Short mmCIF file of C-alpha atoms and ligand atoms in Angstrom, two decimals:
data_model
loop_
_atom_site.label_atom_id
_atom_site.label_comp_id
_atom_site.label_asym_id
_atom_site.label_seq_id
_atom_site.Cartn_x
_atom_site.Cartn_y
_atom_site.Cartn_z
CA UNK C 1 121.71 218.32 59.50
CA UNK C 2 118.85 219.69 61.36
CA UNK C 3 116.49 218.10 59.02
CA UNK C 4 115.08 214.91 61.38
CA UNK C 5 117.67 211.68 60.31
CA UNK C 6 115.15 208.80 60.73
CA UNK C 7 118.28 206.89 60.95
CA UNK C 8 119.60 208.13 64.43
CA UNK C 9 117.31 207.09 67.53
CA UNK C 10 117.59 209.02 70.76
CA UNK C 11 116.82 208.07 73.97
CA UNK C 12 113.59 210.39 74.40
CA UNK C 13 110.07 209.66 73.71
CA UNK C 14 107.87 212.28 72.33
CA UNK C 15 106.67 214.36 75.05
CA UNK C 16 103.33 216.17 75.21
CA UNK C 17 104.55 218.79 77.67
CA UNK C 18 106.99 220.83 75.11
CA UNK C 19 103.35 221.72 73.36
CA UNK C 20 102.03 223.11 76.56
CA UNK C 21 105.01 225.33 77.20
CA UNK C 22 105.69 226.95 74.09
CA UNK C 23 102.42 228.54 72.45
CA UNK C 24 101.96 228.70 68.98
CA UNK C 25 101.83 231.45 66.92
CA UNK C 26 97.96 231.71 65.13
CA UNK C 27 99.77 231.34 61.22
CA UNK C 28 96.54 231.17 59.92
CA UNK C 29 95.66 234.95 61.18
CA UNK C 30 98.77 236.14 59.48
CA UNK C 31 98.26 234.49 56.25
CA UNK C 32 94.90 235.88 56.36
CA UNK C 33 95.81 239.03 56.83
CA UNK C 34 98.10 239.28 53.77
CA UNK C 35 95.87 237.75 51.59
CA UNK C 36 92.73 240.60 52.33
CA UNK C 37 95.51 243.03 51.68
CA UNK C 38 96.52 241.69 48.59
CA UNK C 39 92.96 240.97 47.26
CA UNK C 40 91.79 244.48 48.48
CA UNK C 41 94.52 246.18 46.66
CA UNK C 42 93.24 244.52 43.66
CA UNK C 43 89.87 245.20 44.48
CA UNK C 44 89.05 240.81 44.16
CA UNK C 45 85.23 240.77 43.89
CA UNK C 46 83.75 239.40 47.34
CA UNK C 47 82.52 235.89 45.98
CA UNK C 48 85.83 235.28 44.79
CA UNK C 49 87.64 236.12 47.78
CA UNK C 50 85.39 233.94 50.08
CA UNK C 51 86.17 230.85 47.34
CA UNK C 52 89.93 231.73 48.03
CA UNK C 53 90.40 231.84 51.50
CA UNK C 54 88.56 228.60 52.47
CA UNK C 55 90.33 225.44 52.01
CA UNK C 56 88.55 222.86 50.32
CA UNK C 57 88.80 219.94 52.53
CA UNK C 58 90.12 219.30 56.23
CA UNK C 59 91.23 215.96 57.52
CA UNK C 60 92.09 215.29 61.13
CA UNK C 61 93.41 211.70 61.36
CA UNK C 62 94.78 209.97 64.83
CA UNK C 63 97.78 207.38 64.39
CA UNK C 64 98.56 205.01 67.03
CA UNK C 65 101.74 203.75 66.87
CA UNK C 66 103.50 201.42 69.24
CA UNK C 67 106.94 202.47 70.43
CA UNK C 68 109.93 200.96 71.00
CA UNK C 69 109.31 200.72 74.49
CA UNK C 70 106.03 198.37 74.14
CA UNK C 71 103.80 201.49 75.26
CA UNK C 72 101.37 202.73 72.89
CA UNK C 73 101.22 206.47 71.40
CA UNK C 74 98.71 208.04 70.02
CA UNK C 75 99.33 210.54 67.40
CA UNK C 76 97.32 213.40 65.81
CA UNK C 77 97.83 214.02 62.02
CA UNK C 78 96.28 216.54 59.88
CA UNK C 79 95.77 217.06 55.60
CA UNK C 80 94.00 220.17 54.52
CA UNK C 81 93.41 220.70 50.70
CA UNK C 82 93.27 224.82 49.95
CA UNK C 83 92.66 224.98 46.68
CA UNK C 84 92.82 222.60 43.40
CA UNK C 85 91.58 225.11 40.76
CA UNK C 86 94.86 225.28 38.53
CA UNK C 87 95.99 221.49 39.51
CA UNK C 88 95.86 218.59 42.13
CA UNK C 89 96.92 219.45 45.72
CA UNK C 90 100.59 219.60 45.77
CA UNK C 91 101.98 220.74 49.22
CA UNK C 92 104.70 218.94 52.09
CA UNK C 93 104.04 217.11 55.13
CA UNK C 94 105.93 218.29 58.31
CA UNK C 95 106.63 216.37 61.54
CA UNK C 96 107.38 218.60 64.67
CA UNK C 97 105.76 218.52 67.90
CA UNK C 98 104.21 222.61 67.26
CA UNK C 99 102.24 221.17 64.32
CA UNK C 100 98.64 222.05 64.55
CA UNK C 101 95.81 222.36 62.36
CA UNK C 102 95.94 226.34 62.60
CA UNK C 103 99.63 225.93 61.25
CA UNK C 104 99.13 223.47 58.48
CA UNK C 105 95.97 225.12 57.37
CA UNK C 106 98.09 228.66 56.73
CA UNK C 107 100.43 226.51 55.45
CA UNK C 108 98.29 224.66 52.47
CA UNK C 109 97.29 228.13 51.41
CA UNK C 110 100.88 229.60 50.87
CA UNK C 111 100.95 226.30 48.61
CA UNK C 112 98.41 227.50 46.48
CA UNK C 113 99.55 230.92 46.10
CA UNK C 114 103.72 229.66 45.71
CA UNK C 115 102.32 227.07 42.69
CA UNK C 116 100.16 229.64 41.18
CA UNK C 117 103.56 232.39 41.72
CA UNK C 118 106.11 229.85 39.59
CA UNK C 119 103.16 229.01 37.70
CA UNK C 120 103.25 225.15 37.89
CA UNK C 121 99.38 223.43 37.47
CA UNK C 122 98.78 222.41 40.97
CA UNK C 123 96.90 223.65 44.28
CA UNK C 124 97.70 223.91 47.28
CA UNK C 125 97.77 221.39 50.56
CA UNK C 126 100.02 220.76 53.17
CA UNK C 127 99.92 217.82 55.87
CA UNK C 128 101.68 217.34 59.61
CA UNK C 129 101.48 215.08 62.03
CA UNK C 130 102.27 216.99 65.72
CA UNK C 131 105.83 214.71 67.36
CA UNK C 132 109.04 214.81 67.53
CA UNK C 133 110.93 212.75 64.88
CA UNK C 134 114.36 213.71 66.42
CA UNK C 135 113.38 211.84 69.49
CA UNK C 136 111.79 208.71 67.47
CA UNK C 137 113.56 205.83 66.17
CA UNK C 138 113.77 205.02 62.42
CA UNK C 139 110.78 201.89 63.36
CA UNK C 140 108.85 204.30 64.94
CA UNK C 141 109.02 206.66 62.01
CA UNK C 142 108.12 204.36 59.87
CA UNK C 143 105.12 203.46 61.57
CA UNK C 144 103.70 206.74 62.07
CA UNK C 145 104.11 207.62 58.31
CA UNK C 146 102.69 204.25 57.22
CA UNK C 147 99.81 204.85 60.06
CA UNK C 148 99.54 208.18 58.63
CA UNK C 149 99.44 207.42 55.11
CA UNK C 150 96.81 204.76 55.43
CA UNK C 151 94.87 207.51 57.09
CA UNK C 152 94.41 209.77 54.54
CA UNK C 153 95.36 207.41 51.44
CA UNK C 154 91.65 207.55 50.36
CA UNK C 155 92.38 211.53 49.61
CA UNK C 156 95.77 211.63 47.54
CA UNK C 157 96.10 210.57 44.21
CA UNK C 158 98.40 211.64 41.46
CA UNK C 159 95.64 213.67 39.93
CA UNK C 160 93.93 214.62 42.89
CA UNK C 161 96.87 215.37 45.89
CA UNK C 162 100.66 214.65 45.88
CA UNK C 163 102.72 214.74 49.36
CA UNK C 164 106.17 215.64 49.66
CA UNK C 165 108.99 216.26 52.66
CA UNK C 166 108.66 219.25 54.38
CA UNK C 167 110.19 220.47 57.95
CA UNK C 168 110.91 217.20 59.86
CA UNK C 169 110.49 214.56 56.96
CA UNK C 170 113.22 213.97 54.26
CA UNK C 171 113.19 211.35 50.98
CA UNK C 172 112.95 208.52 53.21
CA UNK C 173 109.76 209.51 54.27
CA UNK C 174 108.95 209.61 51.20
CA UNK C 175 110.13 206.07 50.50
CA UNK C 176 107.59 204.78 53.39
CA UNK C 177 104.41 207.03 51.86
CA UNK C 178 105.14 205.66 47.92
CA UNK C 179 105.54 202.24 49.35
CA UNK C 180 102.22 202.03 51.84
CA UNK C 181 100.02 203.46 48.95
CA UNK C 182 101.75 201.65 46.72
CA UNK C 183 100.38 198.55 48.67
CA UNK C 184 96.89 199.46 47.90
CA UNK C 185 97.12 201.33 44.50
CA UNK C 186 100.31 199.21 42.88
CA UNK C 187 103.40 200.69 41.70
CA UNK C 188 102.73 204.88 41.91
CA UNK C 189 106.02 206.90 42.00
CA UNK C 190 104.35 210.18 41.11
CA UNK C 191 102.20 209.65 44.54
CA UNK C 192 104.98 211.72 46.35
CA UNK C 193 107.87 213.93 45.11
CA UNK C 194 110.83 214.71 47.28
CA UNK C 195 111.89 210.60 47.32
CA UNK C 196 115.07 208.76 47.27
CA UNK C 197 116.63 209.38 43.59
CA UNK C 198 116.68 205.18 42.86
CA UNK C 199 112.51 205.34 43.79
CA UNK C 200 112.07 207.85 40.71
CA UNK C 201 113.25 211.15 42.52
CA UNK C 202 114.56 214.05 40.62
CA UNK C 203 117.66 214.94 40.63
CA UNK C 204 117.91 218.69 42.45
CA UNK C 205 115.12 217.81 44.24
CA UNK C 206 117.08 217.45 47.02
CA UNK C 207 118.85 221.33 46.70
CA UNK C 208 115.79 222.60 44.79
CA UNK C 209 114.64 225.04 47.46
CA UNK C 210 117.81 226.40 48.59
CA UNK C 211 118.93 226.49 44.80
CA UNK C 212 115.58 228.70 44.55
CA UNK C 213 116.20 231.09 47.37
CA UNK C 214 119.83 231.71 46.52
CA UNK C 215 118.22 232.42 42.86
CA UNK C 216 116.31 235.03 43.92
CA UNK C 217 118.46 236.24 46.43
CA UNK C 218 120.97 236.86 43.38
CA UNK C 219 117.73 238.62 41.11
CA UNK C 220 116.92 240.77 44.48
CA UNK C 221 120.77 241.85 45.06
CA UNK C 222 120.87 243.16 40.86
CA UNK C 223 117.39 245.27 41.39
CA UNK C 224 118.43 246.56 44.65
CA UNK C 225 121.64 247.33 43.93
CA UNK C 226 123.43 244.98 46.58
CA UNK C 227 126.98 243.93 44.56
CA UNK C 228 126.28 239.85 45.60
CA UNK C 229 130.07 239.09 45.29
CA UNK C 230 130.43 241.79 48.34
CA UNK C 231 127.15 240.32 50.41
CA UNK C 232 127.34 239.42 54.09
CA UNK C 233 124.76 236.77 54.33
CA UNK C 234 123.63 235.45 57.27
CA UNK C 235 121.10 231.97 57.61
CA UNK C 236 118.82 231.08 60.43
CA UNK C 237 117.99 227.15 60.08
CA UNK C 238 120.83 224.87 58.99
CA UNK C 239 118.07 222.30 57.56
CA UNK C 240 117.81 221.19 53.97
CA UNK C 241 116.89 224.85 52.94
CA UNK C 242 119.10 226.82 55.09
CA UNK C 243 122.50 224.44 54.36
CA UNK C 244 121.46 224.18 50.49
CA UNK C 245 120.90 228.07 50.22
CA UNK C 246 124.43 228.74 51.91
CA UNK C 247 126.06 226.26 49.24
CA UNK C 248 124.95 228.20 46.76
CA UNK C 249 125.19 231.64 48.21
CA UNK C 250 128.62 231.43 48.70
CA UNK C 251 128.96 229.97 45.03
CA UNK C 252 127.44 233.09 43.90
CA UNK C 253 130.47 234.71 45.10
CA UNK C 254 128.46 236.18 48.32
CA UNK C 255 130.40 235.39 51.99
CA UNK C 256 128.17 233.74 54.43
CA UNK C 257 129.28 235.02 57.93
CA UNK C 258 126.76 233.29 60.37
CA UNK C 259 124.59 229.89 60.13
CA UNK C 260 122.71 228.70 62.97
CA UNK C 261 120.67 225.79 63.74
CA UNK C 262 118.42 224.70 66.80
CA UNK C 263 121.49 224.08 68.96
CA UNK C 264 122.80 227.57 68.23
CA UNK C 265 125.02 229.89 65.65
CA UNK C 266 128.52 229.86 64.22
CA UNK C 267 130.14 233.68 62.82
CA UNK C 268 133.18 234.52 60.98
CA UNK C 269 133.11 237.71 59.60
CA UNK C 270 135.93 236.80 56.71
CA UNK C 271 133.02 234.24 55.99
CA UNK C 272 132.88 230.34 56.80
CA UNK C 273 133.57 227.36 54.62
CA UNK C 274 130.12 226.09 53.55
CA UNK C 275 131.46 222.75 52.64
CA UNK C 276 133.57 222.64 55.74
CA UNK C 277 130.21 223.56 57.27
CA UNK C 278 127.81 221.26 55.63
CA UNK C 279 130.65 217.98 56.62
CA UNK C 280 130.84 219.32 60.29
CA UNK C 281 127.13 219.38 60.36
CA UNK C 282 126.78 215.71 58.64
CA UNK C 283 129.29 213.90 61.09
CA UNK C 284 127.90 215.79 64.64
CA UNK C 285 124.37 216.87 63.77
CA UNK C 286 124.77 220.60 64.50
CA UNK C 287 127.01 223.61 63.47
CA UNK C 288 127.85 224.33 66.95
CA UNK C 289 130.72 223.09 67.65
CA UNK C 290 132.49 224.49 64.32
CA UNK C 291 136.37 225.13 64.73
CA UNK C 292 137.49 228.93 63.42
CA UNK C 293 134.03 230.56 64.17
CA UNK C 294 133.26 232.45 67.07
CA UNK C 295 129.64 230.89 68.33
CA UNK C 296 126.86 233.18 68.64
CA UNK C 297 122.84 232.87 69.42
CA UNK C 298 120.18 232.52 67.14
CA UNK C 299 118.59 235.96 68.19
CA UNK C 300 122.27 237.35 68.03
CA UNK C 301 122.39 235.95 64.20
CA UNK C 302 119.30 237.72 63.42
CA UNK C 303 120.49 241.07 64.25
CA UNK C 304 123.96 241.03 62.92
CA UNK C 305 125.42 243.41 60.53
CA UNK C 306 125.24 242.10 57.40
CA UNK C 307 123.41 242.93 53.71
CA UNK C 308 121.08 239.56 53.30
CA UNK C 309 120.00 237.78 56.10
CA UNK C 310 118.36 234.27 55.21
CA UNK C 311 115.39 232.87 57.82
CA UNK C 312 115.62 229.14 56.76
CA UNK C 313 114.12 227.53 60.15
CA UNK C 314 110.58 227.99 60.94
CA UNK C 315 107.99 230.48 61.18
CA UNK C 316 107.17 233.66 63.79
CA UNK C 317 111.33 234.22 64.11
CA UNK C 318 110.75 238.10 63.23
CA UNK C 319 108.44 239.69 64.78
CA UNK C 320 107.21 243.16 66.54
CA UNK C 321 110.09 242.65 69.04
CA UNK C 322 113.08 242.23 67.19
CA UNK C 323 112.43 243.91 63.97
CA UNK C 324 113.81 247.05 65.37
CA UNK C 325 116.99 245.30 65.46
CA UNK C 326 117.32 243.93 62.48
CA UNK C 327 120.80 245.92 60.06
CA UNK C 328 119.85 243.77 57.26
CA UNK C 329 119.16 245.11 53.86
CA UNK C 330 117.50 242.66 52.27
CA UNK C 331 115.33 239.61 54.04
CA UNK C 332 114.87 236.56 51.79
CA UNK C 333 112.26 234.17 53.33
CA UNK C 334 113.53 230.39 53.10
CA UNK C 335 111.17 229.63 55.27
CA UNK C 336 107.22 229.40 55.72
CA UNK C 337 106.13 232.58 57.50
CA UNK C 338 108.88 233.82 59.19
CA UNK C 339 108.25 237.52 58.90
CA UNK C 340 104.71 238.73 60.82
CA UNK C 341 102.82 241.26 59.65
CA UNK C 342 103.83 243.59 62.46
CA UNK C 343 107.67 242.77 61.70
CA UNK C 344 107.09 243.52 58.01
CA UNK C 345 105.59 247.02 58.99
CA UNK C 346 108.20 247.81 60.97
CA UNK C 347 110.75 246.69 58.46
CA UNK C 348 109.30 248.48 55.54
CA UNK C 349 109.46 251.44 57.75
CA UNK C 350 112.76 250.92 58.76
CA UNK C 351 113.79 250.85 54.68
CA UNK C 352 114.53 246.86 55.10
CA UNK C 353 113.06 244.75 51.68
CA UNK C 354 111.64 241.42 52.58
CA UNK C 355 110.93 238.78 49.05
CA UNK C 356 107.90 236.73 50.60
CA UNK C 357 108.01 232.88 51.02
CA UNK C 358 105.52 232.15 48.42
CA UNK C 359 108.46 233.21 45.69
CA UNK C 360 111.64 232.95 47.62
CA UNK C 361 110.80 229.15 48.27
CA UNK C 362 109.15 228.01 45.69
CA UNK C 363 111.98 226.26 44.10
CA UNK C 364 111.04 223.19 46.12
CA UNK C 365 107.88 222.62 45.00
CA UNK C 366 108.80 223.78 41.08
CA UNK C 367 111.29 220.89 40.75
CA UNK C 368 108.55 218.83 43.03
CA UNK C 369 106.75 219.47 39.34
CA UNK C 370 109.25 218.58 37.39
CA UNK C 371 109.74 215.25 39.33
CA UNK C 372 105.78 215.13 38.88
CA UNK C 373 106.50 215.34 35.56
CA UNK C 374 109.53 212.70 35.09
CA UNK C 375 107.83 209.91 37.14
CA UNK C 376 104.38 210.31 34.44
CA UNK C 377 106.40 210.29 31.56
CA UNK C 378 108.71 207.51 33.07
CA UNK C 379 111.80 209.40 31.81
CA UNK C 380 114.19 210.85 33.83
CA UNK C 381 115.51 214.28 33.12
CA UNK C 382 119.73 215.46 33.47
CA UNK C 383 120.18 217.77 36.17
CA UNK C 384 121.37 220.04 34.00
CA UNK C 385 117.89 219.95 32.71
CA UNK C 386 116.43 219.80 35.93
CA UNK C 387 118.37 223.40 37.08
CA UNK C 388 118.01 225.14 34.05
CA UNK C 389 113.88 225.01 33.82
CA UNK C 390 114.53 225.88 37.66
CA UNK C 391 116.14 229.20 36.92
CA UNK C 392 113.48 230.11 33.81
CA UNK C 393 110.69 229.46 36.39
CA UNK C 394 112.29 231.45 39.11
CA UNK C 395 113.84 234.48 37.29
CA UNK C 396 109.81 234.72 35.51
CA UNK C 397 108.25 234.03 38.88
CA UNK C 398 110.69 236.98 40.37
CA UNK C 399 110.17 239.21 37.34
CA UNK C 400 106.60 238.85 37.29
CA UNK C 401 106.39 239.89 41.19
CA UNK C 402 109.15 242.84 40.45
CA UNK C 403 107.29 244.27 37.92
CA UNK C 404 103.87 244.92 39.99
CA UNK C 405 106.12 246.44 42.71
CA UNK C 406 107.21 248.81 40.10
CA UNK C 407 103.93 249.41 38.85
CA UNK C 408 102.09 249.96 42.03
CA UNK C 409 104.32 250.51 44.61
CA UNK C 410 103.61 247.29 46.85
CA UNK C 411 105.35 246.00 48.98
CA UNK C 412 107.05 242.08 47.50
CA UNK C 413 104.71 240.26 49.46
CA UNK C 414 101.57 241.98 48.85
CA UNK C 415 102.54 242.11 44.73
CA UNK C 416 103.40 238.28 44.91
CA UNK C 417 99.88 237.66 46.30
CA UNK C 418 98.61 239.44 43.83
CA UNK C 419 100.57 237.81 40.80
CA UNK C 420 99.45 234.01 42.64
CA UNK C 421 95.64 235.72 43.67
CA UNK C 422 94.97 236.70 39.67
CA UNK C 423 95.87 233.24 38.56
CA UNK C 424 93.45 231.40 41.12
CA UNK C 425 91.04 233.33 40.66
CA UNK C 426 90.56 233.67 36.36
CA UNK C 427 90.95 230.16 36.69
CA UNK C 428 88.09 229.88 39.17
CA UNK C 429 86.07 232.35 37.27
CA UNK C 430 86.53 229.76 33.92
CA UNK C 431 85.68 226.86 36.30
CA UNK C 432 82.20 228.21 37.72
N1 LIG H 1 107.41 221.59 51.60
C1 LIG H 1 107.88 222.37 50.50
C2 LIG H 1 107.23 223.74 50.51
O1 LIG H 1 106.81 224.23 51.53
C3 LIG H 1 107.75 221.63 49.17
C4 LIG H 1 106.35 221.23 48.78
C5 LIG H 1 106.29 220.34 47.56
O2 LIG H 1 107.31 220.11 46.93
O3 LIG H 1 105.18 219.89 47.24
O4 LIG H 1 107.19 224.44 49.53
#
């Protein structure tokens, strides 16, 4: 999967110079922006919007970590805490060389606002350390994360901030974080969510987020009258979220035509195999390459004619540019920020419905609670049990968003702000 595989070493070394080639996109402006729009639309006194948008605390950590190679690397990792009103800091930690502490900022406060949306008691954080875990080796990742962890160890806490896997890091990362702060602190599952299931994971952790988009991907088709047993779906980002979300698509009856991954797309119009897709992906680490499917690009996947396309990779892949292109329907966010503002005015224009990150993926982070959960009350839960309080917390969280576009005639985005921004802030007005 596209997901980094500690497990498979390559032969290159991080390199610096990808950074200074490809700029970054400022996420932080964009999240900005959506959040004045929601909070002026709901008229959020001034005091409480300042409050909102600043995260709480900023950490900028540097992790040297000797390579393979003998040579030593020096690596910069970052932890902001947004906001703890409703909870303690609950938010991923990615590993890819475009990390920044722009990107993970915007990406602690869409933490705050997806925990608030599926209304589980936590804030919002998120962490990253800027490399390139598909070019480490499993020692090397293990060093970094144990580097990392020691770094910012004196800020987590299972009351206070909780880690999990996020673009680039998988249960095993996990693992490494439960067992270095475990070192310190003794025996602390519910330190991190997202581990291994025989470390006190949950089971549907793993399919949690995908399980959640392709939730309310099905609530989105029944309100906007797409017949989800007739859906051409297509998925950008063959990672846990993308691969998990076209599992369950297609088990909704819906036929996903195209999947792509870094490497590049696969389309069949009658539909492709998911399974047959998933296994191709496991043994060759790509979906290229997939017999019976015509390959395409990942901007050709984009614009394809289908009902539901799926961004499940990362964030700035729609934008001013290729909006106009886009036949879609109906946009469900998988990943972080993948629509920009301009995109989404263009699309809304253009009669296209986008459901924001903040509730199409916040099925991750919901069964990250109920893992929470399991690990303090040292009792694991069936997955039947698991999925079911999945789908009551989605279908509400959906329902609740739904409703204010209804009522005010807001776009998804702006109304699921305002669901998550009402929350935050009665809780901050109680607090202060
Ligand atoms: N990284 C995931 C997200 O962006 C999950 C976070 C969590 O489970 O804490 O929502």
């Amino acid at each position: 999967m596209q997901v980094a595989t500690p497990t498979r070493p390559k032969e290159t070394k991080p390199s610096t110079e990808k950074q200074a080639v490809r700029p970054q996109m400022d996420f932080n402006r964009i999240t900005d922006e959506q959040f004045l729009i929601a909070a002026e639309e709901m008229k959020l006194e001034s005091e409480i919007q300042l409050l909102l948008r600043t995260p709480y605390r900023e950490m900028i950590v540097q992790i040297p970590v000797r390579l393979d190679d003998g040579r030593l690397e020096m690596f910069h990792g970052y932890r902001v805490q947004h906001n703890a009103v409703r909870g303690p800091y609950k938010g991923g930690i990615r590993y890819h060389y475009k990390v920044d502490l722009n990107e993970v900022r915007s990406l602690a406060a869409l933490m705050t606002w997806k925990t608030a949306i599926v209304d589980v008691p936590f804030g919002g954080a998120k962490g990253g350390v800027s490399c390139d875990p598909s070019a480490m080796s499993r020692a090397e990742l293990q060093a970094l994360t144990r580097g990392f962890t020691r770094k910012i160890d004196m800020a987590l806490g299972v009351y206070r901030d909780i880690p999990a896997p996020d673009v680039g890091t998988n249960a095993q990362v996990m693992a490494w974080i439960m067992d270095e702060y475990g070192k310190k602190n003794g025996y602390t599952p519910a330190i991190v969510t997202g581990k291994p299931l025989n470390l006190g994971g949950s089971l549907g952790r793993d399919a949690a987020t995908g399980r959640g988009v392709s939730i309310i991907a099905r609530e989105a088709c029944q309100c906007f009258d797409i017949d989800i047993k007739r859906a051409k779906v297509a998925i950008q980002g063959f990672g846990n979220v993308g691969s998990w979300t076209g599992r369950l698509m297609a088990r909704l009856g819906a036929k996903v035509v195209a999947v792509s991954d870094v490497n590049g797309g696969i389309f069949n119009e009658v539909g492709l195999d998911m399974e047959r897709v998933v296994a191709h992906c496991q043994a060759t680490g790509t979906v290229a390459g997939f017999k019976g499917a015509k390959s395409i690009d990942n901007e050709e996947l984009l614009t394809l004619d289908v009902d539901i396309l799926i961004p499940a990779a990362l964030g700035g892949a729609i934008t001013r540019d290729n909006a106009e292109s886009i036949k879609a329907r109906l946009i469900v966010e998988g990943a972080n920020s993948p629509v920009t503002p301009r995109a989404d005015e263009v699309l809304s224009r253009r009669g296209t419905t986008v459901v924001p990150d903040i509730l199409a993926n916040a099925g991750g982070v919901t069964v990250s609670y109920f893992e929470w959960v399991q690990n303090l009350q040292q009792f694991r839960w069936s997955a039947d049990r698991v999925n079911e309080e999945l789908e009551r917390k989605m279908v509400a969280a959906w329902r609740a968003v739904y409703n204010r576009t209804i009522d005010q005639h807001t776009p998804l985005r702006i109304s699921a702000y305002m669901e998550a921004l009402d929350k935050v802030a009665e809780a901050t007005r109680q607090r202060f």
